[in-house]
Amino acid sequence: MTVRLTAAAAIILTTSVGAAAQSQTQTQTPPPPNTCETDPGFNQFDFWVGNWNVTARNGGQQAGTNLVTKVEKNCLIREEWTSVSGGTGQSINYYNPVSKKWRQVWVSAGAGGNLIDYEGGLRDGSMVLEGTITYYANGTSFPFRGTWTPNEDGTVRQFFEQYDETEEKWKGWFDGLYARQ
């Protein structure tokens, strides 16, 4: 009789725990959707995502390759640059849904090291970011602007400018054409 009662108690207890767990699972609300996947602002820079060969627009010489990927469930764009001479650099790019602005932070150890930190957004179909470039070797910083323009043939123009305070004008720093590999 004791064995039967113990077995019956075990079955009742197992059934009760299982039913409670199932009930709890059914009443849990699903997590809210990922803002990075639902807010269209996070897709504004998608035209730059890809595996690229990069050439100088003036003369067409190969400048390097660039792998640009979306990571962190669409919340971040990561850039991995390699120049033809072996220099490298990386950036993280992200959209802030509160300010409605894109920001890029670029770091490279090449030429003594530099940092570019700028933000902005779409202007007339181009991504335009403005901020500063800092050269580690001499500790100087200058206003800096980057413009990425998607072309009809699927290529992307990347045009960087640095402000020359002496001449009080923007000067081209790099003008490249991205073509998919």
mmCIF file of C-alpha atoms in Angstrom:
data_model
loop_
_atom_site.group_PDB
_atom_site.id
_atom_site.type_symbol
_atom_site.label_atom_id
_atom_site.label_comp_id
_atom_site.label_asym_id
_atom_site.label_seq_id
_atom_site.Cartn_x
_atom_site.Cartn_y
_atom_site.Cartn_z
ATOM 1 C CA MET A 1 0.000 0.000 0.000
ATOM 2 C CA THR A 2 2.853 2.406 0.835
ATOM 3 C CA VAL A 3 4.498 1.697 -2.519
ATOM 4 C CA ARG A 4 1.227 2.390 -4.364
ATOM 5 C CA LEU A 5 0.667 5.673 -2.486
ATOM 6 C CA THR A 6 4.254 6.801 -3.109
ATOM 7 C CA ALA A 7 3.987 5.981 -6.810
ATOM 8 C CA ALA A 8 0.605 7.725 -7.042
ATOM 9 C CA ALA A 9 2.004 10.784 -5.214
ATOM 10 C CA ALA A 10 4.975 10.890 -7.612
ATOM 11 C CA ILE A 11 2.660 10.785 -10.646
ATOM 12 C CA ILE A 12 0.418 13.530 -9.241
ATOM 13 C CA LEU A 13 3.408 15.702 -8.308
ATOM 14 C CA THR A 14 5.037 15.247 -11.747
ATOM 15 C CA THR A 15 1.761 16.042 -13.519
ATOM 16 C CA SER A 16 1.195 19.151 -11.360
ATOM 17 C CA VAL A 17 4.740 20.478 -11.910
ATOM 18 C CA GLY A 18 4.513 19.803 -15.654
ATOM 19 C CA ALA A 19 1.121 21.514 -15.903
ATOM 20 C CA ALA A 20 2.384 24.525 -13.922
ATOM 21 C CA ALA A 21 5.462 24.838 -16.136
ATOM 22 C CA GLN A 22 3.333 24.568 -19.286
ATOM 23 C CA SER A 23 0.890 27.162 -17.937
ATOM 24 C CA GLN A 24 3.774 29.529 -17.109
ATOM 25 C CA THR A 25 5.254 29.079 -20.609
ATOM 26 C CA GLN A 26 1.905 29.815 -22.245
ATOM 27 C CA THR A 27 1.408 33.034 -20.256
ATOM 28 C CA GLN A 28 4.885 34.480 -20.911
ATOM 29 C CA THR A 29 4.825 37.350 -23.357
ATOM 30 C CA PRO A 30 7.273 37.198 -26.217
ATOM 31 C CA PRO A 31 10.129 39.700 -26.072
ATOM 32 C CA PRO A 32 9.519 42.961 -27.912
ATOM 33 C CA PRO A 33 10.845 43.090 -31.482
ATOM 34 C CA ASN A 34 14.462 44.189 -31.928
ATOM 35 C CA THR A 35 14.394 47.920 -32.723
ATOM 36 C CA CYS A 36 17.464 47.483 -34.950
ATOM 37 C CA GLU A 37 15.435 45.140 -37.147
ATOM 38 C CA THR A 38 12.196 47.145 -37.212
ATOM 39 C CA ASP A 39 13.348 50.803 -37.411
ATOM 40 C CA PRO A 40 14.132 51.589 -41.083
ATOM 41 C CA GLY A 41 16.806 54.085 -39.994
ATOM 42 C CA PHE A 42 19.106 51.140 -39.260
ATOM 43 C CA ASN A 43 19.021 50.225 -42.978
ATOM 44 C CA GLN A 44 19.985 53.620 -44.425
ATOM 45 C CA PHE A 45 23.659 52.659 -44.829
ATOM 46 C CA ASP A 46 22.990 49.160 -46.251
ATOM 47 C CA PHE A 47 24.152 50.236 -49.715
ATOM 48 C CA TRP A 48 27.718 50.186 -48.313
ATOM 49 C CA VAL A 49 27.483 46.650 -46.888
ATOM 50 C CA GLY A 50 29.480 44.120 -48.926
ATOM 51 C CA ASN A 51 32.874 42.743 -49.866
ATOM 52 C CA TRP A 52 34.599 45.421 -51.945
ATOM 53 C CA ASN A 53 37.575 46.156 -54.181
ATOM 54 C CA VAL A 54 38.464 49.814 -53.764
ATOM 55 C CA THR A 55 40.235 51.888 -56.410
ATOM 56 C CA ALA A 56 41.314 55.517 -56.473
ATOM 57 C CA ARG A 57 38.938 57.479 -58.671
ATOM 58 C CA ASN A 58 41.843 59.525 -60.010
ATOM 59 C CA GLY A 59 43.869 57.052 -62.074
ATOM 60 C CA GLY A 60 42.016 53.881 -61.081
ATOM 61 C CA GLN A 61 44.855 52.310 -59.081
ATOM 62 C CA GLN A 62 43.864 49.567 -56.651
ATOM 63 C CA ALA A 63 43.754 51.122 -53.151
ATOM 64 C CA GLY A 64 42.713 48.034 -51.171
ATOM 65 C CA THR A 65 39.809 45.869 -50.111
ATOM 66 C CA ASN A 66 37.060 46.514 -47.613
ATOM 67 C CA LEU A 67 34.734 44.051 -45.910
ATOM 68 C CA VAL A 68 31.639 45.825 -44.563
ATOM 69 C CA THR A 69 29.205 43.652 -42.593
ATOM 70 C CA LYS A 70 26.109 44.039 -40.442
ATOM 71 C CA VAL A 71 26.455 42.509 -36.983
ATOM 72 C CA GLU A 72 24.674 42.521 -33.621
ATOM 73 C CA LYS A 73 21.269 41.726 -35.137
ATOM 74 C CA ASN A 74 21.380 44.699 -37.530
ATOM 75 C CA CYS A 75 22.468 47.189 -34.819
ATOM 76 C CA LEU A 76 26.042 47.707 -36.027
ATOM 77 C CA ILE A 77 28.001 47.915 -39.266
ATOM 78 C CA ARG A 78 31.612 46.786 -39.004
ATOM 79 C CA GLU A 79 34.256 47.814 -41.551
ATOM 80 C CA GLU A 80 37.549 45.958 -42.046
ATOM 81 C CA TRP A 81 39.937 47.752 -44.432
ATOM 82 C CA THR A 82 43.195 46.423 -45.898
ATOM 83 C CA SER A 83 45.262 48.627 -48.206
ATOM 84 C CA VAL A 84 47.389 47.256 -51.056
ATOM 85 C CA SER A 85 50.479 48.044 -48.970
ATOM 86 C CA GLY A 86 49.147 45.955 -46.059
ATOM 87 C CA GLY A 87 47.886 48.777 -43.841
ATOM 88 C CA THR A 88 44.666 48.118 -41.983
ATOM 89 C CA GLY A 89 41.874 49.972 -40.239
ATOM 90 C CA GLN A 90 38.491 49.241 -38.752
ATOM 91 C CA SER A 91 35.359 51.161 -38.020
ATOM 92 C CA ILE A 92 32.118 50.677 -36.212
ATOM 93 C CA ASN A 93 29.065 52.436 -37.584
ATOM 94 C CA TYR A 94 25.745 52.707 -35.839
ATOM 95 C CA TYR A 95 22.429 54.480 -36.021
ATOM 96 C CA ASN A 96 21.019 56.237 -32.963
ATOM 97 C CA PRO A 97 17.207 56.029 -33.177
ATOM 98 C CA VAL A 98 16.828 58.836 -30.623
ATOM 99 C CA SER A 99 19.004 61.450 -32.381
ATOM 100 C CA LYS A 100 18.232 59.945 -35.845
ATOM 101 C CA LYS A 101 21.970 60.198 -36.671
ATOM 102 C CA TRP A 102 24.631 57.786 -37.856
ATOM 103 C CA ARG A 103 28.040 57.731 -36.200
ATOM 104 C CA GLN A 104 31.298 56.191 -37.343
ATOM 105 C CA VAL A 105 34.410 55.665 -35.246
ATOM 106 C CA TRP A 106 37.425 54.639 -37.365
ATOM 107 C CA VAL A 107 40.797 53.562 -35.977
ATOM 108 C CA SER A 108 43.932 52.756 -37.942
ATOM 109 C CA ALA A 109 47.487 52.066 -36.811
ATOM 110 C CA GLY A 110 48.833 53.099 -40.241
ATOM 111 C CA ALA A 111 51.022 56.205 -40.647
ATOM 112 C CA GLY A 112 51.482 56.552 -36.898
ATOM 113 C CA GLY A 113 47.814 55.954 -36.159
ATOM 114 C CA ASN A 114 44.668 57.990 -36.552
ATOM 115 C CA LEU A 115 41.124 58.214 -35.330
ATOM 116 C CA ILE A 116 38.137 59.545 -37.223
ATOM 117 C CA ASP A 117 34.984 60.235 -35.228
ATOM 118 C CA TYR A 118 32.029 61.735 -37.030
ATOM 119 C CA GLU A 119 28.263 61.653 -37.343
ATOM 120 C CA GLY A 120 25.474 62.684 -39.673
ATOM 121 C CA GLY A 121 22.973 61.057 -41.958
ATOM 122 C CA LEU A 122 21.457 60.842 -45.409
ATOM 123 C CA ARG A 123 21.566 63.967 -47.553
ATOM 124 C CA ASP A 124 20.216 63.791 -51.094
ATOM 125 C CA GLY A 125 20.772 60.014 -51.213
ATOM 126 C CA SER A 126 24.351 60.136 -49.867
ATOM 127 C CA MET A 127 25.529 59.308 -46.356
ATOM 128 C CA VAL A 128 27.362 62.400 -45.078
ATOM 129 C CA LEU A 129 29.242 62.312 -41.775
ATOM 130 C CA GLU A 130 31.135 65.237 -40.224
ATOM 131 C CA GLY A 131 33.465 65.371 -37.239
ATOM 132 C CA THR A 132 37.198 65.228 -36.635
ATOM 133 C CA ILE A 133 40.293 63.294 -37.605
ATOM 134 C CA THR A 134 43.033 62.969 -35.007
ATOM 135 C CA TYR A 135 46.597 62.076 -35.972
ATOM 136 C CA TYR A 136 48.233 60.221 -33.083
ATOM 137 C CA ALA A 137 51.833 60.832 -34.188
ATOM 138 C CA ASN A 138 51.673 64.613 -33.858
ATOM 139 C CA GLY A 139 48.582 65.016 -31.676
ATOM 140 C CA THR A 140 46.685 67.208 -34.135
ATOM 141 C CA SER A 141 42.981 67.180 -34.981
ATOM 142 C CA PHE A 142 41.127 68.698 -37.917
ATOM 143 C CA PRO A 143 37.524 68.913 -39.108
ATOM 144 C CA PHE A 144 36.783 65.930 -41.363
ATOM 145 C CA ARG A 145 33.917 64.923 -43.646
ATOM 146 C CA GLY A 146 33.054 61.641 -45.335
ATOM 147 C CA THR A 147 30.495 61.159 -48.103
ATOM 148 C CA TRP A 148 29.332 57.774 -49.425
ATOM 149 C CA THR A 149 27.240 57.888 -52.591
ATOM 150 C CA PRO A 150 25.582 54.803 -54.118
ATOM 151 C CA ASN A 151 25.815 54.735 -57.914
ATOM 152 C CA GLU A 152 23.250 53.228 -60.292
ATOM 153 C CA ASP A 153 25.679 50.459 -61.324
ATOM 154 C CA GLY A 154 25.988 49.183 -57.724
ATOM 155 C CA THR A 155 29.332 50.829 -57.017
ATOM 156 C CA VAL A 156 29.783 53.319 -54.176
ATOM 157 C CA ARG A 157 31.855 56.499 -54.232
ATOM 158 C CA GLN A 158 33.626 57.275 -50.960
ATOM 159 C CA PHE A 159 34.923 60.851 -50.744
ATOM 160 C CA PHE A 160 36.801 62.136 -47.699
ATOM 161 C CA GLU A 161 37.692 65.772 -47.069
ATOM 162 C CA GLN A 162 39.801 67.468 -44.408
ATOM 163 C CA TYR A 163 39.354 71.129 -43.583
ATOM 164 C CA ASP A 164 42.453 73.281 -44.095
ATOM 165 C CA GLU A 165 42.219 76.033 -41.514
ATOM 166 C CA THR A 166 45.054 78.005 -43.114
ATOM 167 C CA GLU A 167 43.319 78.212 -46.486
ATOM 168 C CA GLU A 168 39.846 78.077 -44.899
ATOM 169 C CA LYS A 169 38.540 75.450 -47.309
ATOM 170 C CA TRP A 170 37.833 71.730 -47.570
ATOM 171 C CA LYS A 171 40.459 69.656 -49.396
ATOM 172 C CA GLY A 172 40.094 66.165 -50.806
ATOM 173 C CA TRP A 173 41.723 63.527 -48.594
ATOM 174 C CA PHE A 174 40.638 60.334 -50.404
ATOM 175 C CA ASP A 175 38.363 59.729 -53.371
ATOM 176 C CA GLY A 176 37.624 56.065 -53.950
ATOM 177 C CA LEU A 177 35.283 53.833 -55.900
ATOM 178 C CA TYR A 178 33.939 50.653 -54.300
ATOM 179 C CA ALA A 179 33.101 47.751 -56.635
ATOM 180 C CA ARG A 180 31.733 44.470 -55.312
ATOM 181 C CA GLN A 181 34.111 41.496 -55.414
#
